XYZ file of N, CA and C in Angstrom:
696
model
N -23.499 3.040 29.780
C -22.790 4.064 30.551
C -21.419 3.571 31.009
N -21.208 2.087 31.233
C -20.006 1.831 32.006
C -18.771 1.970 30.558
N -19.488 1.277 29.696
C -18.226 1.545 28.497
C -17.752 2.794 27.941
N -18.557 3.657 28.382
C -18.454 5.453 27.787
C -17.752 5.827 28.901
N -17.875 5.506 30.433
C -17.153 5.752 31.411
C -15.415 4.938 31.312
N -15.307 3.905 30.692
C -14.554 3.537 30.681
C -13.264 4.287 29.489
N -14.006 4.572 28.851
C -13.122 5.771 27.516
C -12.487 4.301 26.887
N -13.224 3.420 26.329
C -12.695 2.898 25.070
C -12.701 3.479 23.681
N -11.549 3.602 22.769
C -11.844 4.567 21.703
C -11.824 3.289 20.758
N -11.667 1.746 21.006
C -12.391 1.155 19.602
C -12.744 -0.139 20.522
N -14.078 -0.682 19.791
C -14.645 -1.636 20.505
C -15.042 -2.566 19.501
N -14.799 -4.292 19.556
C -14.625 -5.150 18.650
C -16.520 -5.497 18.043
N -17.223 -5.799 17.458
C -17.699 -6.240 16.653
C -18.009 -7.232 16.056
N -18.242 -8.532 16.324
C -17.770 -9.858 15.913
C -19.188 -10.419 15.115
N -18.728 -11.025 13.908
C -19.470 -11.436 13.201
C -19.107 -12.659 12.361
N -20.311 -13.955 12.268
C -19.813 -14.920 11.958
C -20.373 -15.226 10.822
N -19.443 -15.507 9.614
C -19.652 -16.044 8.202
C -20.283 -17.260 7.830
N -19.639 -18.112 8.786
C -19.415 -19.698 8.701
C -19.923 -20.399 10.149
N -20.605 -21.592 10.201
C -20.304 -22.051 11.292
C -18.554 -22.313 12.026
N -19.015 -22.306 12.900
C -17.821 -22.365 13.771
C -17.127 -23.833 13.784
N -15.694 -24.484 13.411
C -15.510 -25.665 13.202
C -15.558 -26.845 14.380
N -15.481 -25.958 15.754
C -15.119 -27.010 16.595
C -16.215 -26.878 17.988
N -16.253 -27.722 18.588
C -16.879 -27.544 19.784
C -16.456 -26.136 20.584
N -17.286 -25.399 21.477
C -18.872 -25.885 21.778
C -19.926 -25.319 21.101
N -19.676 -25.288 19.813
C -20.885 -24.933 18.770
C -20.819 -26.299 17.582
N -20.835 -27.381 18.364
C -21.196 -28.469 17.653
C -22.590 -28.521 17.010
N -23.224 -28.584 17.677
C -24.706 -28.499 17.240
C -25.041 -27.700 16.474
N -24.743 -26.459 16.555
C -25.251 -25.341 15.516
C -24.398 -25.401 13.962
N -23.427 -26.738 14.234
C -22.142 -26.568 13.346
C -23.197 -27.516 12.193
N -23.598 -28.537 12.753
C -24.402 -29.539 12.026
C -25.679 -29.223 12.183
N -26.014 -27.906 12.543
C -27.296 -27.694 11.817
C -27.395 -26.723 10.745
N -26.374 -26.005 11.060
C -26.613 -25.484 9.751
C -25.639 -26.094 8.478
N -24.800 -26.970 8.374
C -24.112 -28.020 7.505
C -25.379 -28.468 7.024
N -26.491 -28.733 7.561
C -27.390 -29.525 6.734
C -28.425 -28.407 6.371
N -28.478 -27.556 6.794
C -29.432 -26.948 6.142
C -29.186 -25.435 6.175
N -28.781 -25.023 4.528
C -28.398 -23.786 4.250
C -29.324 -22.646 4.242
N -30.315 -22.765 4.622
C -31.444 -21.590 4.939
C -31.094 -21.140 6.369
N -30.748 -21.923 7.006
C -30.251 -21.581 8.330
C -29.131 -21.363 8.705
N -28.625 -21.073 7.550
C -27.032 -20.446 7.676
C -27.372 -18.671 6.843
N -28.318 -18.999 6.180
C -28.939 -17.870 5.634
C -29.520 -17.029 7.044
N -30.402 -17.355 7.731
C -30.973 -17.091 8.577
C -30.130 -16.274 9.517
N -28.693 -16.723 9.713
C -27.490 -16.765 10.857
C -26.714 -15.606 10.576
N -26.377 -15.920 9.203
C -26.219 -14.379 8.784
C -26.960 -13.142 8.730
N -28.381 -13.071 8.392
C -29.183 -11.925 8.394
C -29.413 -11.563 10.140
N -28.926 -12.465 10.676
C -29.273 -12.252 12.647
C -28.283 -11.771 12.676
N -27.385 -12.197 12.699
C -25.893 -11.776 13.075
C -25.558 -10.102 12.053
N -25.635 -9.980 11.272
C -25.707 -8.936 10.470
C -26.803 -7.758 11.372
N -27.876 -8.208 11.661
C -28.547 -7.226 12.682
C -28.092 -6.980 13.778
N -27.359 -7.808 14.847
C -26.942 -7.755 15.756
C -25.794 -6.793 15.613
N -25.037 -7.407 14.416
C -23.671 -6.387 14.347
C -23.898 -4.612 14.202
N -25.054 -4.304 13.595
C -25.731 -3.157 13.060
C -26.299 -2.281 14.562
N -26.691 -3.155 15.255
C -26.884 -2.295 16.646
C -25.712 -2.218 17.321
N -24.957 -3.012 17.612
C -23.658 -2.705 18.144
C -23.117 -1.636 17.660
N -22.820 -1.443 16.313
C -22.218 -0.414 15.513
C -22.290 0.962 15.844
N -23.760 0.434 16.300
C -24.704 2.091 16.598
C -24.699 2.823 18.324
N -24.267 1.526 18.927
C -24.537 1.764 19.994
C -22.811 2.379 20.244
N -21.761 1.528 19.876
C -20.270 2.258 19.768
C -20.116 3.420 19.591
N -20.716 3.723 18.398
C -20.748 5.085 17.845
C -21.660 6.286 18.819
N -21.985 5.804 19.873
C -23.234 6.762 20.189
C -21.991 6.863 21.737
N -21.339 6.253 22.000
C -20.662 6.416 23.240
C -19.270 6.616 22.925
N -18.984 6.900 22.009
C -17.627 7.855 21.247
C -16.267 6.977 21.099
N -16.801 5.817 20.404
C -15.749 4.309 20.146
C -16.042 4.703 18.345
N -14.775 3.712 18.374
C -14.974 3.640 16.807
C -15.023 1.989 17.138
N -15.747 1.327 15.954
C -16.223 -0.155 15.823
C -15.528 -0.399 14.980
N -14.935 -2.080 15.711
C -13.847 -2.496 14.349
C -14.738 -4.130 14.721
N -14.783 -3.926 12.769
C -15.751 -5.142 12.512
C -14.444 -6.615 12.210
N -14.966 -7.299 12.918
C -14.325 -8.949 12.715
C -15.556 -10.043 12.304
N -14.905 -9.997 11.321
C -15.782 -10.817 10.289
C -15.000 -12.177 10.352
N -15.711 -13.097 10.908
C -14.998 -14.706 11.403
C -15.598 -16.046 9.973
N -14.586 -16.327 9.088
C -14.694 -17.440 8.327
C -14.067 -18.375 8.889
N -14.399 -19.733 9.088
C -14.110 -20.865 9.869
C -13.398 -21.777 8.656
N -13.951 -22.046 7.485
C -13.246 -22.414 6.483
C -13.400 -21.779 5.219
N -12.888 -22.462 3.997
C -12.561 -22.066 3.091
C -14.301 -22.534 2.060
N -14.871 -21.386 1.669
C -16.496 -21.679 1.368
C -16.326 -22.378 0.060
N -17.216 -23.288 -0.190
C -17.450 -24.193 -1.765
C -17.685 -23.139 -2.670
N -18.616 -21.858 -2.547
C -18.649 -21.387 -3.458
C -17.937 -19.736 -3.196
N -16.840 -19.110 -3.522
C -16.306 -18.193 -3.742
C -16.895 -16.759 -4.086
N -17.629 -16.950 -5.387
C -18.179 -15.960 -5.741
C -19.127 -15.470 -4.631
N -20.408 -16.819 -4.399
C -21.680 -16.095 -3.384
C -20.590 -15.528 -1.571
N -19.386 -15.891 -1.792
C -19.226 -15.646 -0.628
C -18.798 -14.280 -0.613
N -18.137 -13.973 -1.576
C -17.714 -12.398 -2.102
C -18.771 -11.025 -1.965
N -20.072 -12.059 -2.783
C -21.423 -11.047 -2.524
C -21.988 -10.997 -1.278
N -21.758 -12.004 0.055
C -22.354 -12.247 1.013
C -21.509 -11.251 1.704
N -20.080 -11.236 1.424
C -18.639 -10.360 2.040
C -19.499 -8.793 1.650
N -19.365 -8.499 0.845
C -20.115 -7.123 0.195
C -21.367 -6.262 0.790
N -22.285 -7.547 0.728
C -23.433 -7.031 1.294
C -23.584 -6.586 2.122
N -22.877 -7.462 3.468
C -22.832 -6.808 4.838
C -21.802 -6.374 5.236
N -20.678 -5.588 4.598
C -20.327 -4.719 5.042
C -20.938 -3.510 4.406
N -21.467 -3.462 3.531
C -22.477 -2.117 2.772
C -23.441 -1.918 3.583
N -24.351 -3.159 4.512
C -25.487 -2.702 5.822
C -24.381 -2.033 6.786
N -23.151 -3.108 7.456
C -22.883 -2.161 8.691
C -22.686 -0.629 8.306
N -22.064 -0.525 7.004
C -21.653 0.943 6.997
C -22.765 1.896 6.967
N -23.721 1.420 6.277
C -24.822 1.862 6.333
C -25.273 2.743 7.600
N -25.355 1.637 8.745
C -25.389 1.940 10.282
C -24.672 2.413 10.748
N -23.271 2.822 10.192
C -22.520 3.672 10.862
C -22.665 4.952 10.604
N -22.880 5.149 9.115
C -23.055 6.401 8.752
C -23.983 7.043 9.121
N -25.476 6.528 8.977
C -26.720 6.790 9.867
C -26.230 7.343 11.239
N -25.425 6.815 11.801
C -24.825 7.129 13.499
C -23.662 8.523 13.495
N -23.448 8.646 12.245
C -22.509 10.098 12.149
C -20.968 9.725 12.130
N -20.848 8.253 11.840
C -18.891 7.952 11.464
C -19.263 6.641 11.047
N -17.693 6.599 9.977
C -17.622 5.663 8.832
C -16.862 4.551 9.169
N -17.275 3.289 9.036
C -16.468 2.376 9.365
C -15.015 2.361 9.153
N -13.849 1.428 10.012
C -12.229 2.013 9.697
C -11.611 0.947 9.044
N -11.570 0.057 10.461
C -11.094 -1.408 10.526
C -11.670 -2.235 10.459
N -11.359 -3.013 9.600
C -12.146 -4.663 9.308
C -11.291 -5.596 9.769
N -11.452 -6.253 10.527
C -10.076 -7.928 10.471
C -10.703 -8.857 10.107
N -9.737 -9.925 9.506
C -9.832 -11.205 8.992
C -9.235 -11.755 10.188
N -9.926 -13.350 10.282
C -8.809 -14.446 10.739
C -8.446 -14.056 12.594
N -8.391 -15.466 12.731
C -8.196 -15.467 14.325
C -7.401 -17.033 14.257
N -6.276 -16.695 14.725
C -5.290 -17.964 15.125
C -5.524 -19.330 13.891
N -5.336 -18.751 12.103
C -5.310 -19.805 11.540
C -4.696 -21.317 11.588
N -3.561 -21.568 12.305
C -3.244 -22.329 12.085
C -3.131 -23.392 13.709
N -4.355 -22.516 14.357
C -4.843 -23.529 15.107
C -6.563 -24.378 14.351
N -6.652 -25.639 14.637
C -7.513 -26.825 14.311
C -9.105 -26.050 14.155
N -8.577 -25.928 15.967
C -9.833 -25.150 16.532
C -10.775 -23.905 15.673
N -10.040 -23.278 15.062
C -10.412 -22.056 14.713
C -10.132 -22.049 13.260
N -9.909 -22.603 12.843
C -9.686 -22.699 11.327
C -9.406 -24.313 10.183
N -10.677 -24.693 9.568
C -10.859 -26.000 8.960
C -10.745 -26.153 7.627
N -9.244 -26.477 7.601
C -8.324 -26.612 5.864
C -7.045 -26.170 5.907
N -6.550 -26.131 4.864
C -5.094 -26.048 4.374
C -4.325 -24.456 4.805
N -3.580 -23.872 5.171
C -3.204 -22.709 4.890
C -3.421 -22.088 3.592
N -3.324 -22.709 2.838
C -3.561 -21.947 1.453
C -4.856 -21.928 1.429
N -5.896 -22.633 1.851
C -7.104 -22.638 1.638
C -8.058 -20.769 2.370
N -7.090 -20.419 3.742
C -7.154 -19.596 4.215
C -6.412 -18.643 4.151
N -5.333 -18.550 2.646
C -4.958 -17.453 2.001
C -6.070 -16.611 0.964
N -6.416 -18.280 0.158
C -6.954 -17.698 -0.914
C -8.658 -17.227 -0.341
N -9.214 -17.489 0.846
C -10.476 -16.908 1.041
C -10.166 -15.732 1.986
N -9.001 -15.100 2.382
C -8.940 -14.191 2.333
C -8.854 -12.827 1.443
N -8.146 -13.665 0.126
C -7.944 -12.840 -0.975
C -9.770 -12.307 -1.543
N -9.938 -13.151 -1.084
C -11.626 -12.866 -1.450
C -12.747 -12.001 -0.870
N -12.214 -11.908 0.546
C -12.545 -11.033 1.547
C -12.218 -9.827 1.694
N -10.684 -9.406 1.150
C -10.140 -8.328 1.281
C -10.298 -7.454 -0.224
N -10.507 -8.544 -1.088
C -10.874 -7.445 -2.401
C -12.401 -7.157 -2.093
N -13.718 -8.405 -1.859
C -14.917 -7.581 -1.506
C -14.916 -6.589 -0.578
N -14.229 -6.440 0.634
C -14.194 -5.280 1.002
C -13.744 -4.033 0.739
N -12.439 -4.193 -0.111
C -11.644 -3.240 -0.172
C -12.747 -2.501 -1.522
N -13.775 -3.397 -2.538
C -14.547 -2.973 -3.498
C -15.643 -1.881 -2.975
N -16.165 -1.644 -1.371
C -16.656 -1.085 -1.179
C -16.070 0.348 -0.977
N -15.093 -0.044 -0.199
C -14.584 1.598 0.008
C -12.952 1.160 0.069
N -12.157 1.526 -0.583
C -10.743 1.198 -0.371
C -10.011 2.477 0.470
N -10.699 3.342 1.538
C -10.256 3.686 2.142
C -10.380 2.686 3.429
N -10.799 1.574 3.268
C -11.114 0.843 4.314
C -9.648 -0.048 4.817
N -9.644 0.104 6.473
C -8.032 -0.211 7.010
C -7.854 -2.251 6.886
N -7.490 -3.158 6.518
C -8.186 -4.603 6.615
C -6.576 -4.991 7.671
N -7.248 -5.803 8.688
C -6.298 -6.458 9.884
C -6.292 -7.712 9.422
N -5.499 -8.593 9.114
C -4.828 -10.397 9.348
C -3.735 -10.745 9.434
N -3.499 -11.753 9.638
C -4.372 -12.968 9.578
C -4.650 -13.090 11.334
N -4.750 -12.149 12.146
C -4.408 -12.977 13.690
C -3.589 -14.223 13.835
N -2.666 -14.457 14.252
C -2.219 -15.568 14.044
C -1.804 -15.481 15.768
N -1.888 -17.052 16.144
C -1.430 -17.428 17.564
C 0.173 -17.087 17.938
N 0.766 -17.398 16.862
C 2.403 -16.765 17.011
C 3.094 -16.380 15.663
N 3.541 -15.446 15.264
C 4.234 -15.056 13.673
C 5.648 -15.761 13.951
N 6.138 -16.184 15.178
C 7.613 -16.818 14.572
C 7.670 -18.139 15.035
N 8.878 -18.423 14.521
C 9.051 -20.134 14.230
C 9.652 -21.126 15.591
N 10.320 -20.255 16.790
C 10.257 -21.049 18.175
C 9.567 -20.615 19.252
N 9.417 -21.247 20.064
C 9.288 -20.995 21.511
C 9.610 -21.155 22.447
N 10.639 -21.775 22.439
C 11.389 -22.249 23.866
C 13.093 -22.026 23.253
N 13.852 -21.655 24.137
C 15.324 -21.659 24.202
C 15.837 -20.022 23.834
N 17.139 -20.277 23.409
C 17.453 -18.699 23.265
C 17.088 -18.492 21.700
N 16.472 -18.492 20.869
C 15.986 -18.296 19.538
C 14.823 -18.095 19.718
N 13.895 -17.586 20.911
C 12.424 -17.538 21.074
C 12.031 -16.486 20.294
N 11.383 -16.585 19.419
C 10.568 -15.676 18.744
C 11.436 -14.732 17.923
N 12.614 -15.166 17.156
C 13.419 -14.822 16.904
C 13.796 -14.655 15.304
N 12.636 -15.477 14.970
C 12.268 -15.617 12.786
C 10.932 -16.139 12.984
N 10.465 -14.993 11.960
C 9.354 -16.033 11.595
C 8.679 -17.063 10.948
N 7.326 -16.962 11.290
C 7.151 -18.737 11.063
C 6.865 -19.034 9.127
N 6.354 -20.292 9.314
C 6.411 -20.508 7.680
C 4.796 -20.104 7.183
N 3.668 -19.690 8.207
C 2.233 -19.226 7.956
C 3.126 -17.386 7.791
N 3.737 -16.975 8.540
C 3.640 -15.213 8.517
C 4.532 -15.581 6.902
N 5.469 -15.885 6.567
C 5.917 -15.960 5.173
C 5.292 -15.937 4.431
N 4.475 -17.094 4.236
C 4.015 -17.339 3.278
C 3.003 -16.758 2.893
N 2.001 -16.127 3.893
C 1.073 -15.342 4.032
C 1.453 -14.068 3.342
N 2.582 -13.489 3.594
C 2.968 -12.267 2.987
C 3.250 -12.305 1.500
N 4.299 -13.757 1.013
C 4.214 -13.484 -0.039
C 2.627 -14.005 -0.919
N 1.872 -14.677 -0.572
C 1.041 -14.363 -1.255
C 0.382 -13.581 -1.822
N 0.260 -12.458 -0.771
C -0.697 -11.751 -0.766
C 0.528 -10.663 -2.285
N 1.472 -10.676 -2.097
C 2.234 -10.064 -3.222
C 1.735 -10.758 -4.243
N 2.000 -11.742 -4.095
C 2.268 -12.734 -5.772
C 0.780 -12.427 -6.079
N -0.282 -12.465 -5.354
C -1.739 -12.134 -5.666
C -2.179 -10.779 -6.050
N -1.744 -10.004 -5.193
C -1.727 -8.227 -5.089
C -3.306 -8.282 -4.337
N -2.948 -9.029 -3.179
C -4.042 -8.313 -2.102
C -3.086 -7.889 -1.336
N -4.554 -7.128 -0.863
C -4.254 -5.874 0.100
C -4.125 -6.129 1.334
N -3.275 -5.562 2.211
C -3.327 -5.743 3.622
C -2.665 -4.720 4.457
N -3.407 -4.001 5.577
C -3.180 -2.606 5.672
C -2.081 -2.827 7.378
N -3.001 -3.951 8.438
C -2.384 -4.494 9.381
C -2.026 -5.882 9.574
N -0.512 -6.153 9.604
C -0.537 -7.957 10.070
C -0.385 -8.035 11.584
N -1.337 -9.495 11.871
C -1.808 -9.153 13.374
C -1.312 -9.991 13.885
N -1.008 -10.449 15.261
C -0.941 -11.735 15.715
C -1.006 -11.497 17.103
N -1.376 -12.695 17.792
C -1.747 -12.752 19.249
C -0.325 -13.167 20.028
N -0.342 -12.339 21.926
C 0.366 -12.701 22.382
C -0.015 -12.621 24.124
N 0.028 -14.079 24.773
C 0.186 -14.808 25.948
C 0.707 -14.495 26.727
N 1.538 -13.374 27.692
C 2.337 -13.851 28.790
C 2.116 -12.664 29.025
N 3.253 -12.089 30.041
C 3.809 -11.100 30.488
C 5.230 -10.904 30.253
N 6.049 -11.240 29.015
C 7.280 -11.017 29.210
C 7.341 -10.175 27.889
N 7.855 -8.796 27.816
C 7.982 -8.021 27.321
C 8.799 -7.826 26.199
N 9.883 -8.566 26.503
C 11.100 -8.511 25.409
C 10.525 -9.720 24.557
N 9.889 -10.592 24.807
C 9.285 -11.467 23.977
C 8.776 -10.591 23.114
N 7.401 -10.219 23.470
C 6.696 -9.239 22.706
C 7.837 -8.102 21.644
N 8.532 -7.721 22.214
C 9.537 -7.427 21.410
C 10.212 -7.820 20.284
N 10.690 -8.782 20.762
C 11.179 -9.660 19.669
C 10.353 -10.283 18.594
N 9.509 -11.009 18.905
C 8.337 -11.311 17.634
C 8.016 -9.989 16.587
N 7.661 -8.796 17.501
C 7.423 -7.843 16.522
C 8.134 -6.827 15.607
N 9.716 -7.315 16.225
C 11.098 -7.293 15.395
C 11.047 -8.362 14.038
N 10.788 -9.736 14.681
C 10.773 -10.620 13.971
C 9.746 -10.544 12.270
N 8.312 -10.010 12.955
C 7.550 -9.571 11.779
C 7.756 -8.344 11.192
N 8.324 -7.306 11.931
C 8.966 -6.258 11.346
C 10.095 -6.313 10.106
N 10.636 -7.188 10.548
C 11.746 -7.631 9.403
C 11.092 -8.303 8.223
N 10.230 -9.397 8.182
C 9.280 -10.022 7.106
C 8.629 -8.653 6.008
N 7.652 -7.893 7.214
C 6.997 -6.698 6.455
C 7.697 -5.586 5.753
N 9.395 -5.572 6.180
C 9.615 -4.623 5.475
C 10.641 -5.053 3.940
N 10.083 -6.263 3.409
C 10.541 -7.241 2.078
C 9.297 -6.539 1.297
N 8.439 -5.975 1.651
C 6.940 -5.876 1.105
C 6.000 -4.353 1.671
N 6.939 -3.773 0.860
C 6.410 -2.370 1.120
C 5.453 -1.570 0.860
N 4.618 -2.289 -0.225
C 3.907 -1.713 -0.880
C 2.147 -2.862 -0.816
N 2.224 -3.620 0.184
C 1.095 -4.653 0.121
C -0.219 -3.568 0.888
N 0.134 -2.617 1.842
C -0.886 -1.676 1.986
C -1.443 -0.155 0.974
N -1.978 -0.621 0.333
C -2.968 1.183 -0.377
C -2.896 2.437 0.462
N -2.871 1.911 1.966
C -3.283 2.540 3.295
C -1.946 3.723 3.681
N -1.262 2.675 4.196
C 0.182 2.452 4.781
C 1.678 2.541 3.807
N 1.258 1.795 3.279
C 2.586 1.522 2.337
C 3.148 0.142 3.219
N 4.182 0.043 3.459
C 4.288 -1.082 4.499
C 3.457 -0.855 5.543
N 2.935 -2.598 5.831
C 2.197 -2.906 6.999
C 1.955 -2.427 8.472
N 1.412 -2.222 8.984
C 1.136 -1.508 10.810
C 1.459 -3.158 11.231
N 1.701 -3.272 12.657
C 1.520 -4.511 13.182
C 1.021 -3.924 14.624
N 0.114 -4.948 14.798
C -1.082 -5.284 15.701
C -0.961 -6.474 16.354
N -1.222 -6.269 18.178
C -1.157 -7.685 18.650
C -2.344 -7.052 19.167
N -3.609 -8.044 18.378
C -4.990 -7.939 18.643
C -5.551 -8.727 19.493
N -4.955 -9.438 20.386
C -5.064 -10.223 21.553
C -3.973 -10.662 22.390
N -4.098 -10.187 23.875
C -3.127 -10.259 24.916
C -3.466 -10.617 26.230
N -3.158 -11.224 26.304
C -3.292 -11.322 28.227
C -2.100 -12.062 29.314
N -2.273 -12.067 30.318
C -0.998 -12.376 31.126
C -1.156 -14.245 31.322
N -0.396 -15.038 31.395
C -0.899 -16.487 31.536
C 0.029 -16.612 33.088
């Protein structure tokens, strides 16, 4: 009742692929590293969990935007594609059962922090490319959000703050050209309360996204999204 009272019209979804790379899910990190039935296990829980949420959003007049969390870049590609597939074919499943169709999917949360992401940037291009075609294989009316990134431009301090972006929002974009994945929103997170900041960064990625007009099916050029905010 309090979230239906509250009139949220989209409510996040979180679902985990991979163990998580860093503390405080150490333990669960090295238990399931050693034993892949229980990463099997983690997914079919988590996949249920996500499936009632879905239902319960939908029943209090939210739309559910699924975040599907890969921690690194998986050994095997293909099973991760079918694992990508499968469960987004259950959540939708559960949505549709509930009377609306899934929208938004996001990838990725602050790659090119340690914490949250274990490997190369490219390593977390190309398993996105993998993510966004299994999804986009289910329904390509489907909207896909990345990479979240902690900041899209290249300073932070002085009068050039947030003023170009960085060498992850570049490169990220042209990949996804030189590859021809899809990407409907580029996202990135932002810290403070100062406004013209926020401004400026999303000038800054504004200018990147519009080299690449055609990387959304959706859109045509990219939406931009700051999918995490708060005041510090």
């Amino acid at each position: 009742m309090l979230l239906k009272d509250a009139g949220f019209k989209i409510v996040e979804v979180m679902i985990w692929l991979s163990p998580p790379p860093k503390q405080p899910f150490e333990q669960d990190r090295q238990l399931l590293k050693e034993n892949m039935k229980e990463l099997d296990f983690m997914l079919e829980r988590n996949t249920e969990i996500a499936k009632k949420q879905i239902r319960s959003i939908i029943q209090i007049g939210a739309e559910p935007l699924v975040f599907m969390i890969t921690s690194k870049k998986p050994a095997d590609l293909d099973r991760y594609s079918e694992v990508v597939r499968r469960i987004v074919k259950e959540l939708r499943a559960a949505a549709l059962e509930s009377g609306k169709d899934l929208s938004i999917l996001r990838f990725g949360n602050e790659p090119e922090v340690k914490y949250f992401w274990e490997g190369s940037m490219e390593g977390f291009f190309e398993t996105y490319k993998i993510w966004a075609k299994a999804v986009k294989s289910v329904s390509p009316k489907f909207i896909l959000e990345a990479p979240g990134l902690a900041s899209p431009t290249s300073r932070y301090f002085g009068e050039d703050y947030y003023n170009e972006a960085n060498e992850f929002t570049k490169e990220f974009l042209k990949y996804c050209k030189k590859e021809n994945v899809p990407l409907d929103i580029f996202s990135f997170h932002y810290y403070g309360a100062n406004i013209n900041n926020i401004s400026m960064a999303a000038k800054a990625v504004k200018k990147e996204l519009s080299e690449y007009p055609k990387l959304s099916p959706v859109f045509g050029i990219q939406k931009i999204a700051i999918d995490e905010w708060n005041i510090m």
